[in-house]
Coordinates of C-alpha atoms in Angstrom, one line a residue:
M1 CA 14.2 -42.3 -13.0
P2 CA 12.7 -44.2 -9.0
S3 CA 9.2 -42.6 -8.8
S4 CA 7.2 -41.4 -5.4
G5 CA 6.1 -44.2 -3.9
L6 CA 7.4 -46.8 -4.6
D7 CA 6.6 -50.5 -3.1
A8 CA 9.4 -50.8 -0.2
R9 CA 9.9 -55.2 -1.1
A10 CA 9.9 -54.3 -5.7
R11 CA 13.0 -51.2 -5.0
Q12 CA 15.0 -54.0 -2.4
K13 CA 14.8 -56.5 -5.5
Q14 CA 15.4 -53.7 -7.7
D15 CA 18.5 -52.2 -6.1
R16 CA 20.4 -55.6 -5.7
T17 CA 20.8 -55.5 -9.2
P18 CA 21.3 -52.5 -10.6
K19 CA 21.6 -51.2 -14.3
K20 CA 24.5 -51.0 -15.7
G21 CA 26.7 -47.4 -15.8
K22 CA 24.5 -46.4 -12.5
D23 CA 25.1 -46.1 -9.2
T24 CA 22.2 -47.0 -7.1
M25 CA 23.9 -45.8 -3.6
S26 CA 25.6 -41.8 -5.5
A27 CA 24.5 -38.7 -3.7
G28 CA 24.9 -36.9 -6.7
N29 CA 21.3 -35.1 -8.6
G30 CA 19.8 -34.3 -4.9
W31 CA 19.7 -37.4 -3.8
I32 CA 19.5 -36.9 -0.3
R33 CA 19.3 -40.2 2.8
V34 CA 17.4 -39.3 5.1
G35 CA 17.0 -43.2 7.4
T36 CA 16.0 -46.8 7.2
L37 CA 13.1 -48.4 6.4
A38 CA 12.9 -49.6 10.4
D39 CA 12.8 -45.2 10.7
V40 CA 9.1 -45.5 9.4
P41 CA 7.2 -48.6 10.3
P42 CA 4.2 -49.3 8.5
G43 CA 1.0 -46.9 8.9
E44 CA 3.6 -44.8 10.4
S45 CA 4.9 -41.1 10.0
R46 CA 8.5 -39.3 10.6
A47 CA 10.2 -35.6 9.9
V48 CA 14.0 -35.6 8.7
K49 CA 15.1 -32.2 8.1
I50 CA 17.7 -32.0 5.4
S51 CA 18.4 -28.6 5.0
E52 CA 18.2 -25.3 7.4
G53 CA 14.1 -24.2 6.9
R54 CA 13.2 -27.3 5.3
S55 CA 12.2 -30.4 6.2
V56 CA 10.6 -34.2 4.3
A57 CA 7.9 -36.4 5.1
L58 CA 7.9 -39.4 4.9
F59 CA 4.8 -41.9 4.9
N60 CA 4.8 -45.7 4.9
V61 CA 0.7 -46.8 3.5
D62 CA 1.0 -50.2 3.4
G63 CA 4.4 -51.0 2.7
R64 CA 5.4 -48.0 0.4
I65 CA 7.2 -44.9 1.0
H66 CA 6.4 -41.5 0.2
A67 CA 8.2 -38.0 0.7
T68 CA 6.7 -34.8 1.3
D69 CA 7.3 -31.5 2.0
N70 CA 6.6 -31.4 5.4
Q71 CA 5.4 -28.2 5.2
C72 CA 1.6 -27.6 4.8
P73 CA 0.8 -24.7 1.7
H74 CA -1.7 -23.6 3.4
M75 CA -0.3 -22.5 6.9
G76 CA 2.7 -24.4 7.4
F77 CA 1.9 -27.2 9.9
P78 CA 3.4 -29.9 9.9
L79 CA 2.1 -32.8 7.8
T80 CA 3.7 -35.8 9.4
R81 CA 0.8 -34.5 11.5
G82 CA -1.9 -35.6 9.5
V83 CA -3.5 -38.6 8.8
V84 CA -3.7 -40.2 5.5
K85 CA -6.5 -42.6 4.3
D86 CA -7.8 -43.4 1.2
G87 CA -4.5 -42.1 -0.7
V88 CA -4.8 -38.4 1.0
L89 CA -2.7 -36.5 3.3
T90 CA -5.2 -34.4 5.6
C91 CA -3.7 -30.9 7.5
D92 CA -4.3 -31.8 10.5
W93 CA -5.0 -28.1 11.3
H94 CA -7.1 -26.8 9.1
G95 CA -7.8 -29.8 7.0
R96 CA -6.4 -28.7 3.7
S97 CA -6.5 -32.3 1.2
F98 CA -2.9 -33.6 -0.7
D99 CA -3.2 -36.2 -2.7
L100 CA -0.5 -37.5 -1.5
E101 CA 1.6 -39.3 -4.9
G102 CA 1.7 -36.4 -6.9
G103 CA 0.9 -33.0 -4.3
G104 CA -2.1 -31.6 -6.1
C105 CA -4.4 -30.1 -3.4
F106 CA -8.1 -30.0 -3.2
N107 CA -8.7 -27.0 -1.3
Y108 CA -8.3 -23.1 -3.0
E109 CA -6.3 -20.7 -2.1
C110 CA -4.0 -23.5 -1.6
D111 CA -0.8 -23.9 -3.9
D112 CA -0.1 -27.9 -4.4
L113 CA 2.3 -30.0 -2.2
E114 CA 5.9 -30.5 -3.5
T115 CA 6.8 -34.8 -3.6
F116 CA 9.9 -36.6 -4.0
P117 CA 10.6 -39.5 -5.4
V118 CA 12.1 -41.7 -3.2
D119 CA 14.8 -44.9 -3.9
I120 CA 15.5 -47.3 -1.3
R121 CA 19.0 -49.0 -1.3
G122 CA 19.2 -52.1 0.8
D123 CA 17.8 -50.8 4.3
E124 CA 18.3 -47.0 3.5
L125 CA 15.9 -44.3 2.6
W126 CA 17.2 -42.0 -0.4
V127 CA 14.9 -38.8 -1.2
Q128 CA 15.6 -36.5 -4.3
A129 CA 14.8 -34.0 -2.5
G130 CA 16.2 -31.4 -5.8
D131 CA 18.0 -27.7 -5.0
A132 CA 16.5 -25.1 -3.4
T133 CA 16.5 -24.1 -7.1
Y134 CA 13.4 -21.2 -7.5
R135 CA 10.2 -23.0 -9.8
R136 CA 6.7 -22.3 -8.4
R137 CA 6.2 -18.8 -9.6
D138 CA 3.4 -18.9 -11.6
Q139 CA 1.6 -21.2 -9.1
H140 CA 2.1 -18.7 -6.8
L141 CA 1.1 -15.6 -8.8
Q142 CA -2.3 -17.3 -9.1
L143 CA -2.2 -18.1 -5.8
L144 CA -1.7 -13.9 -5.5
W145 CA -5.2 -13.8 -7.0
E146 CA -7.1 -16.9 -5.4
G147 CA -5.6 -14.1 -1.9
L148 CA -7.2 -10.9 -4.1
L149 CA -11.0 -12.3 -4.7
S150 CA -11.4 -13.6 -1.2
G151 CA -9.7 -10.8 1.1
D152 CA -8.3 -13.5 2.9
S153 CA -4.7 -11.0 4.1
W154 CA -2.9 -14.7 5.3
T155 CA -3.2 -16.2 1.5
I156 CA -1.7 -12.8 0.1
S157 CA 0.5 -12.3 2.2
K158 CA 2.1 -15.4 2.3
A159 CA 1.7 -15.9 -1.9
T160 CA 3.7 -12.2 -1.6
A161 CA 6.4 -13.4 1.2
L162 CA 6.6 -16.8 -0.9
L163 CA 6.6 -14.2 -4.2
L164 CA 10.0 -12.1 -2.6
N165 CA 11.9 -14.8 -2.0
G166 CA 11.6 -16.5 -5.1
G167 CA 12.8 -13.6 -6.7
V168 CA 10.7 -12.4 -8.5
S169 CA 10.1 -8.9 -8.8
E170 CA 8.2 -6.5 -6.7
H171 CA 6.9 -4.1 -10.0
D172 CA 6.0 -8.0 -11.5
I173 CA 3.7 -8.7 -7.7
V174 CA 1.9 -5.7 -7.4
Q175 CA 1.4 -5.1 -11.6
L176 CA -0.8 -8.4 -11.2
V177 CA -2.4 -6.3 -7.9
L178 CA -2.9 -3.6 -10.5
R179 CA -4.9 -5.8 -13.3
H180 CA -7.1 -7.6 -9.7
L181 CA -7.5 -3.8 -8.5
G182 CA -8.6 -2.6 -12.0
R183 CA -11.3 -4.7 -12.1
H184 CA -12.2 -4.5 -8.4
V185 CA -13.0 -0.4 -8.8
A186 CA -14.5 -1.4 -11.7
S187 CA -16.7 -3.6 -11.4
E188 CA -17.8 -2.7 -6.8
Q189 CA -16.0 0.3 -6.1
D190 CA -17.8 4.1 -6.4
A191 CA -15.5 7.2 -6.4
G192 CA -14.4 7.3 -2.7
G193 CA -14.2 4.0 -2.5
G194 CA -11.5 3.6 -5.5
G195 CA -9.3 6.7 -4.4
N196 CA -8.9 5.2 -0.8
I197 CA -7.7 2.2 -1.9
V198 CA -5.5 3.2 -4.8
S199 CA -4.1 6.2 -2.1
L200 CA -3.3 2.6 0.1
L201 CA -2.3 1.0 -2.3
V202 CA 0.7 4.0 -4.1
S203 CA 0.8 4.7 0.4
G204 CA 1.7 0.9 0.6
L205 CA 4.3 1.2 -2.1
E206 CA 5.7 4.1 -1.8
V207 CA 6.4 3.3 2.4
G208 CA 7.5 -0.1 1.8
K209 CA 10.7 1.8 -0.2
R210 CA 11.8 2.8 2.6
Y211 CA 12.2 -1.2 4.8
D212 CA 13.3 -4.3 4.1
G213 CA 12.1 -7.5 5.6
E214 CA 8.9 -8.1 7.9
D215 CA 8.0 -4.4 7.5
R216 CA 8.2 -5.0 3.9
L217 CA 6.4 -7.1 3.3
M218 CA 4.2 -5.8 6.3
A219 CA 4.1 -2.3 4.1
L220 CA 2.7 -5.0 0.9
S221 CA 0.6 -6.4 2.2
L222 CA -1.1 -3.9 3.4
A223 CA -1.3 -2.8 -0.3
G224 CA -2.6 -5.8 -1.4
R225 CA -5.4 -6.4 0.9
A226 CA -6.5 -2.8 0.4
A227 CA -7.1 -3.5 -3.2
S228 CA -8.4 -7.2 -2.9
G229 CA -12.4 -7.6 -2.8
R230 CA -14.5 -9.4 -5.9
A231 CA -13.9 -8.8 -9.6
S232 CA -17.3 -9.4 -11.7
E233 CA -17.2 -9.3 -15.3
R234 CA -18.4 -5.5 -17.0
L235 CA -20.2 -5.2 -20.1
E236 CA -17.6 -4.5 -22.3
V237 CA -16.4 -0.4 -22.5
I238 CA -16.5 0.9 -26.0
T239 CA -14.4 3.2 -28.6
L240 CA -16.1 6.6 -29.4
P241 CA -16.5 5.9 -33.5
P242 CA -14.5 8.1 -35.3
P243 CA -13.6 10.7 -36.7
V244 CA -13.5 12.0 -33.0
S245 CA -10.9 14.6 -31.5
W246 CA -9.3 15.3 -28.3
E247 CA -11.1 19.2 -28.7
Q248 CA -14.0 17.3 -28.5
I249 CA -13.1 14.7 -26.0
D250 CA -12.4 17.9 -24.1
G251 CA -15.4 19.5 -24.2
W252 CA -17.0 16.7 -23.9
V253 CA -15.9 15.6 -20.5
R254 CA -16.0 18.8 -18.5
M255 CA -19.8 19.9 -19.9
F256 CA -19.5 15.6 -18.6
S257 CA -18.3 16.2 -14.7
R258 CA -20.2 19.2 -14.8
N259 CA -23.5 17.2 -15.6
M260 CA -22.4 14.5 -13.2
Q261 CA -22.5 12.2 -15.9
D262 CA -19.4 9.6 -15.0
F263 CA -20.5 6.6 -17.4
R264 CA -19.9 9.3 -20.2
I265 CA -16.3 9.9 -18.9
E266 CA -15.6 7.4 -19.1
R267 CA -15.7 6.6 -22.8
C268 CA -14.5 9.8 -23.3
L269 CA -11.0 8.2 -21.3
H270 CA -11.2 5.2 -22.7
T271 CA -11.5 6.5 -26.2
A272 CA -8.1 8.9 -25.9
R273 CA -6.2 6.5 -24.1
E274 CA -7.5 3.7 -27.4
N275 CA -6.6 6.8 -29.7
G276 CA -2.6 7.5 -28.0
Q277 CA -4.5 11.0 -26.1
E278 CA -3.1 9.3 -22.9
A279 CA -0.8 12.3 -23.0
H280 CA -3.6 15.3 -22.3
I281 CA -5.4 12.5 -19.5
F282 CA -3.8 14.1 -16.2
K283 CA -4.6 17.6 -17.1
L284 CA -7.3 17.3 -18.3
L285 CA -8.6 15.0 -14.8
F286 CA -7.2 17.3 -12.4
E287 CA -8.7 20.2 -14.3
C288 CA -12.7 19.1 -13.5
A289 CA -10.7 18.3 -10.0
V290 CA -10.3 21.4 -9.0
A291 CA -13.8 23.2 -10.7
P292 CA -15.2 25.7 -8.1
Y293 CA -18.0 23.2 -8.0
F294 CA -15.8 20.7 -6.0
L295 CA -15.0 22.4 -4.0
G296 CA -15.2 20.3 -0.7
F297 CA -13.9 17.0 -2.5
A298 CA -10.0 17.2 -1.0
R299 CA -9.7 13.2 -1.5
N300 CA -10.9 13.8 -5.2
V301 CA -7.3 15.5 -5.9
A302 CA -5.4 13.8 -2.6
N303 CA -6.7 10.0 -5.1
L304 CA -6.1 11.6 -8.5
G305 CA -2.3 12.8 -7.7
D306 CA -2.0 8.8 -6.9
L307 CA -3.6 7.5 -10.4
A308 CA -1.3 9.2 -11.6
R309 CA 2.3 7.8 -9.8
V310 CA 0.7 4.2 -10.5
V311 CA 1.0 5.1 -14.7
D312 CA 4.5 7.1 -13.9
T313 CA 5.1 3.9 -12.4
F314 CA 3.6 1.2 -14.1
G315 CA 2.8 2.9 -17.2
W316 CA -0.8 3.2 -18.9
G317 CA -1.7 -0.7 -19.5
E318 CA -1.8 -1.7 -16.7
A319 CA -3.8 1.4 -15.5
S320 CA -5.7 1.6 -18.3
E321 CA -8.8 0.7 -16.6
L322 CA -8.3 1.2 -13.6
V323 CA -8.1 5.2 -14.2
C324 CA -11.2 5.7 -17.0
N325 CA -13.2 4.1 -14.9
L326 CA -12.4 5.7 -11.8
G327 CA -10.9 9.0 -13.5
A328 CA -14.3 9.1 -15.2
K329 CA -16.3 8.3 -11.5
M330 CA -13.9 11.2 -9.3
V331 CA -15.0 14.3 -11.9
G332 CA -18.6 12.8 -12.8
R333 CA -19.1 11.8 -8.8
G334 CA -22.8 13.6 -7.7
R335 CA -22.8 16.5 -5.2
D336 CA -25.3 18.0 -3.0
E337 CA -26.8 21.2 -2.6
P338 CA -23.9 23.3 -0.4
E339 CA -24.7 25.3 2.6
R340 CA -24.2 28.9 3.0
F341 CA -20.6 29.3 2.8
H342 CA -20.4 26.6 1.5
R343 CA -22.5 27.8 -1.2
D344 CA -20.7 31.7 -0.7
A345 CA -17.1 30.0 -1.1
V346 CA -17.7 27.7 -4.5
R347 CA -19.5 31.4 -5.6
L348 CA -16.1 33.5 -4.6
L349 CA -13.6 31.1 -6.7
E350 CA -15.5 31.5 -9.2
G351 CA -15.1 34.7 -9.1
L352 CA -11.7 34.4 -9.2
A353 CA -11.5 32.0 -12.2
P354 CA -11.5 33.6 -15.3
E355 CA -7.8 35.4 -13.3
L356 CA -6.4 32.3 -12.2
E357 CA -7.2 30.6 -15.8
S358 CA -5.3 33.7 -18.2
R359 CA -2.6 34.5 -15.8
D360 CA 0.9 34.0 -17.1
Y361 CA 2.6 31.9 -13.9
G362 CA 6.1 32.1 -15.1
A363 CA 6.4 35.0 -13.0
N364 CA 5.8 33.2 -9.7
T365 CA 9.2 32.8 -8.5
R366 CA 9.3 34.5 -5.0
T367 CA 9.9 31.9 -1.8
D368 CA 10.7 35.3 0.1
Y369 CA 6.5 37.1 1.7
D370 CA 5.1 37.7 5.0
E371 CA 4.0 33.9 5.3
N372 CA 2.4 35.3 8.4
A373 CA -0.3 37.0 6.7
L374 CA -1.1 34.8 4.8
V375 CA -1.2 32.5 7.8
D376 CA -3.8 34.0 9.5
A377 CA -5.7 35.6 6.4
L378 CA -6.2 31.5 6.3
L379 CA -7.5 30.5 10.3
S380 CA -9.4 34.8 10.6
V381 CA -12.6 32.0 10.2
D382 CA -13.7 34.7 7.3
I383 CA -13.2 32.8 3.7
E384 CA -13.3 36.0 1.4
R385 CA -10.6 37.3 3.2
S386 CA -9.2 33.8 3.3
F387 CA -9.6 33.5 -0.1
E388 CA -8.6 37.1 -0.7
A389 CA -4.6 36.6 1.1
V390 CA -4.0 33.0 -1.5
A391 CA -5.4 35.7 -4.6
K392 CA -3.0 38.5 -3.3
A393 CA 0.5 35.8 -2.6
L394 CA -0.3 34.7 -6.4
R395 CA -0.7 38.3 -7.9
D396 CA 2.5 38.8 -6.1
G397 CA 4.5 36.5 -7.8
V398 CA 4.9 34.3 -4.8
A399 CA 6.1 30.5 -6.1
I400 CA 3.0 28.6 -6.1
E401 CA 5.6 25.2 -5.1
R402 CA 6.8 27.8 -2.1
L403 CA 2.6 28.1 -1.6
I404 CA 2.2 24.7 -1.0
T405 CA 5.0 24.6 1.7
T406 CA 3.2 27.0 3.2
F407 CA -0.1 24.9 3.3
V408 CA 1.6 21.5 4.0
L409 CA 3.5 23.6 7.4
L410 CA 0.3 24.8 8.5
A411 CA -1.4 21.4 8.2
A412 CA 1.4 19.9 10.0
D413 CA 1.6 22.1 12.4
R414 CA -2.5 22.1 13.3
M415 CA -1.6 18.7 13.3
A416 CA 1.4 19.3 16.5
R417 CA -0.8 21.4 18.7
T418 CA -4.5 20.4 18.5
P419 CA -5.3 19.9 21.9
V420 CA -6.3 16.0 22.4
N421 CA -8.5 16.3 25.0
V422 CA -12.1 15.9 22.9
D423 CA -12.1 15.5 19.9
A424 CA -8.7 15.4 18.5
G425 CA -10.3 15.9 15.0
W426 CA -7.2 13.3 13.1
G427 CA -9.1 12.5 10.5
P428 CA -10.5 15.8 9.1
L429 CA -6.6 17.8 9.9
S430 CA -5.1 14.7 7.8
T431 CA -7.4 15.3 5.0
E432 CA -6.6 19.2 5.2
Y433 CA -2.0 17.5 5.8
N434 CA -2.5 15.2 2.6
L435 CA -4.8 17.4 0.5
A436 CA -2.0 19.8 0.7
A437 CA 0.9 17.8 0.4
S438 CA -1.2 16.3 -3.2
L439 CA -0.9 20.1 -4.8
R440 CA 2.6 19.3 -5.7
H441 CA 1.0 16.9 -8.0
V442 CA -1.6 18.6 -9.2
H443 CA 1.5 21.6 -10.0
A444 CA 3.1 18.8 -11.5
Y445 CA 0.3 16.9 -14.0
G446 CA -2.4 19.9 -14.5
G447 CA -0.4 22.6 -14.5
P448 CA 0.2 25.7 -12.3
A449 CA -3.2 27.4 -13.0
A450 CA -5.1 24.0 -11.8
A451 CA -3.0 23.7 -9.0
A452 CA -3.9 28.1 -8.2
K453 CA -7.0 26.7 -8.2
G454 CA -6.2 23.6 -5.9
L455 CA -4.9 26.4 -2.9
F456 CA -8.0 26.7 -2.3
H457 CA -9.5 24.2 -2.0
A458 CA -7.2 23.4 0.6
A459 CA -8.0 26.5 2.3
W460 CA -11.0 26.0 2.7
Q461 CA -11.2 22.6 3.4
I462 CA -9.1 24.5 6.8
F463 CA -12.1 26.5 6.7
D464 CA -14.0 23.5 7.1
N465 CA -12.2 22.8 10.1
R466 CA -12.9 25.1 12.3
W467 CA -14.7 23.5 14.6
I468 CA -10.9 22.6 16.0
N469 CA -10.4 24.0 18.0
I470 CA -6.7 24.6 17.2
P471 CA -4.7 27.9 18.6
S472 CA -3.3 31.0 16.5
R473 CA 0.5 30.2 15.6
A474 CA 2.5 31.7 13.6
L475 CA 4.7 29.5 11.6
D476 CA 7.7 31.2 11.9
E477 CA 8.0 31.2 15.7
P478 CA 10.8 28.5 16.7
L479 CA 9.6 26.2 18.1
P480 CA 11.1 25.1 22.3
D481 CA 15.2 25.3 21.6
H482 CA 15.2 22.1 24.5
A483 CA 17.7 19.3 23.6
S484 CA 17.5 15.4 24.4
D485 CA 18.6 13.8 27.6
A486 CA 19.2 10.6 25.9
P487 CA 22.7 9.9 25.3
D488 CA 22.4 8.6 22.1
A489 CA 20.3 8.8 19.0
A490 CA 19.2 5.4 19.5
T491 CA 18.5 6.0 22.7
A492 CA 16.5 8.8 22.0
S493 CA 14.0 6.7 19.3
E494 CA 13.6 4.4 21.5
R495 CA 12.3 6.3 24.2
I496 CA 9.9 8.0 21.8
V497 CA 8.6 4.6 19.8
H498 CA 8.0 3.8 23.6
A499 CA 6.2 6.7 24.2
I500 CA 4.0 5.7 21.1
K501 CA 3.3 2.6 22.1
S502 CA 2.5 3.5 25.6
L503 CA -0.4 6.0 24.7
D504 CA 1.8 8.9 25.6
I505 CA -0.4 11.5 23.8
H506 CA 1.1 14.3 26.0
G507 CA 5.1 13.8 26.4
V508 CA 6.1 12.1 22.9
G509 CA 5.8 15.8 20.6
D510 CA 8.2 17.0 23.3
Q511 CA 10.8 14.1 23.2
V512 CA 10.8 14.7 19.5
V513 CA 11.4 18.0 19.1
G514 CA 14.1 17.6 22.0
Y515 CA 15.6 14.4 19.7
L516 CA 15.6 16.8 16.6
N517 CA 17.5 19.8 18.6
S518 CA 20.5 17.4 19.6
G519 CA 20.5 17.4 16.1
F520 CA 20.1 13.8 15.9
D521 CA 19.0 12.6 12.4
G522 CA 14.9 13.4 11.3
S523 CA 15.0 10.6 8.5
E524 CA 16.1 7.8 10.8
L525 CA 13.2 9.0 13.5
L526 CA 10.7 8.3 10.8
R527 CA 11.4 4.6 9.4
E528 CA 11.5 4.2 13.6
I529 CA 8.2 6.1 13.6
G530 CA 7.0 4.3 10.5
R531 CA 8.2 1.0 11.8
A532 CA 6.1 1.4 15.5
I533 CA 2.8 2.5 12.7
L534 CA 3.0 -0.9 10.2
W535 CA 2.3 -2.8 13.3
D536 CA -0.2 -2.1 14.6
D537 CA -4.8 -2.3 13.5
T538 CA -4.7 1.8 12.4
N539 CA -1.9 1.0 10.7
M540 CA -4.8 1.7 6.7
E541 CA -5.7 4.7 8.6
L542 CA -1.8 6.0 8.5
L543 CA -0.4 4.7 6.1
P544 CA -1.1 7.4 3.8
T545 CA 0.0 10.2 6.4
L546 CA 3.1 8.3 7.3
R547 CA 3.5 8.5 3.0
V548 CA 2.9 12.4 3.1
T549 CA 5.7 12.5 5.5
F550 CA 7.6 11.1 3.5
N551 CA 7.8 12.5 0.9
E552 CA 8.1 16.0 2.7
W553 CA 10.7 15.4 5.1
E554 CA 13.3 13.7 2.4
G555 CA 11.6 16.6 -0.5
G556 CA 11.2 14.8 -3.2
G557 CA 14.3 15.7 -5.1
D558 CA 12.1 19.5 -4.2
A559 CA 14.4 22.1 -2.9
D560 CA 11.4 23.7 -1.1
A561 CA 9.3 20.6 -0.3
G562 CA 8.8 20.1 3.6
G563 CA 10.1 23.4 3.8
S564 CA 13.6 22.4 4.3
G565 CA 15.5 25.0 7.3
H566 CA 12.0 26.6 7.8
P567 CA 10.8 26.7 11.5
S568 CA 8.0 25.2 11.7
R569 CA 9.5 22.4 9.8
Y570 CA 10.3 19.8 13.0
Q571 CA 6.1 19.8 12.6
L572 CA 6.1 17.3 10.6
L573 CA 7.6 14.3 12.6
V574 CA 6.0 16.0 16.2
G575 CA 2.5 16.2 13.8
L576 CA 2.4 12.3 12.7
A577 CA 4.2 11.1 15.7
R578 CA 1.0 12.7 18.0
Y579 CA -2.1 11.5 15.6
A580 CA 0.4 8.0 15.6
T581 CA -0.4 7.6 19.5
D582 CA -3.3 8.8 20.0
V583 CA -5.4 6.8 17.3
R584 CA -3.1 3.6 18.1
L585 CA -5.2 0.7 19.4
N586 CA -1.7 -1.5 20.5
K587 CA -3.7 -4.6 18.5
N588 CA -2.1 -6.0 15.4
S589 CA -3.9 -8.4 13.8
M590 CA -1.9 -8.9 10.5
A591 CA 1.3 -10.3 13.4
S592 CA 0.7 -13.6 10.8
I593 CA 3.6 -11.3 8.3
N594 CA 6.2 -12.7 10.9
T595 CA 4.9 -16.4 10.3
A596 CA 4.2 -16.0 6.3
M597 CA 8.0 -14.8 6.2
R598 CA 8.8 -18.3 8.0
F599 CA 6.5 -19.9 5.6
S600 CA 8.3 -18.6 2.3
E601 CA 11.3 -20.1 4.4
G602 CA 10.4 -23.0 3.5
R603 CA 9.6 -23.8 7.7
T604 CA 6.7 -25.0 9.3
T605 CA 4.2 -22.5 11.9
V606 CA 6.0 -25.9 14.8
E607 CA 9.5 -24.5 13.9
V608 CA 8.7 -20.8 14.2
F609 CA 6.2 -21.2 17.2
D610 CA 9.6 -23.1 19.4
D611 CA 12.0 -20.2 17.6

């Protein structure tokens, strides 16, 4: 087979005496005619388009013809605009350099350059560009790994786009991200930082499933960027020597959690995992996270739910280090001495704990109850009254999922009505909202007693946000009944997205209510609001709340999730739209996602910009 860079005169001589049985003029086996020798004079280069989104660069160096992909593997600049010296091709944009013969790149965060065999037939140039079959999975996974270590968003987006375009499954891509994340969190992050990263990772994956194309790539790239950072070596965690029973591990973890000794908890969890006792781990972690002394650590509960989702999706094999290390940091984290009201709340929950732990929740099946009385107590700025109202609802047999829905809709309603003339309190309010929704995970993984305690954590969060001056409103009070004057759903949706982008915080909520009152599809509107969120630099801030809103609005398979048919259900979308509008920057530093998509299709940046 001819090799890349054959001397032109030697090849011409060889072509005049072809080997027997070989038709050197055949266009088979991927050979393509790309021009003549006269088209590429010595010292010159030329680009030839060989298919849609794919071009070959031809270089004549001292009479030898070289053929490479014309797209720089770094950021897609046309390599025909580069410089060749001493057999090294250097891109003219960012200076990435390559071996012109073999294509090897001399820089990091850059794939090797693809080179092609050249055949000269008479005065015609032929290149064996091969087919478009994807064969660079391992190289692009390595590229993604480099991007994760450096935190370079372009490299992460580019590698992800190349892998997806090559048919590599999203599951395989995220497995690599998880392996990196486990070591990154273990060696570089505390409980808060690690928990936020996992929240963004899970949110990016779950939101991304609702989209395709560039929108899906954006969500995945946000997840990858959140997980990026240094991943240092650390001492190996050693299994405790046998015999060690689960009962011992359970007792030790609870004791170490009270004593804020996270490093001891990790070894216990690692031992349980190695002993095949992982089925018990999340129940124990959730029970620790909702202990009275963790009142005020709202993100602990939500982030443990995200960890559980990671294991459900990818298994313990990929997530073991992440769960054991971050789970230990969460339930063993340090706690300051609580201030007066906080101390009173801890004491109240400690008094209720025996009742909550011993109760038979099989009787909690009621869905009709005095919701307004509970909401009135939660907003009373009286923590004792608030806690007593939650306890009464549980004693009255109200279903835990129904109570969770009340907390979710109350938080959404507060986001839908918070004044924005001063500090709207979006951070605390979104925490309130996300915590309430995460109690569904507590219920699923930690059991009803843990979820019941979690309700008091949610009640405390509302009390702690008492500085946000939001007028009280009964949740069963009807919302305004006006309809949109748009001729159709698409126009009404476009107007709402325009209101978000034009920062019309005072009008966007009414537009959402009008859209929904018109009978238009709320799920489609949510997708459009989500798309507007993804393509703004506030995407990281809003991503967990967007994910929760998707799950609550769609119901997640639970008839009570999202309050289907509830008078305040529309507030889920109103609150999200107002939040997205008020914090919006109308700036997108991740616009390179578009370029990454075109890059994965083989197009140069010049072609992209020409579009």
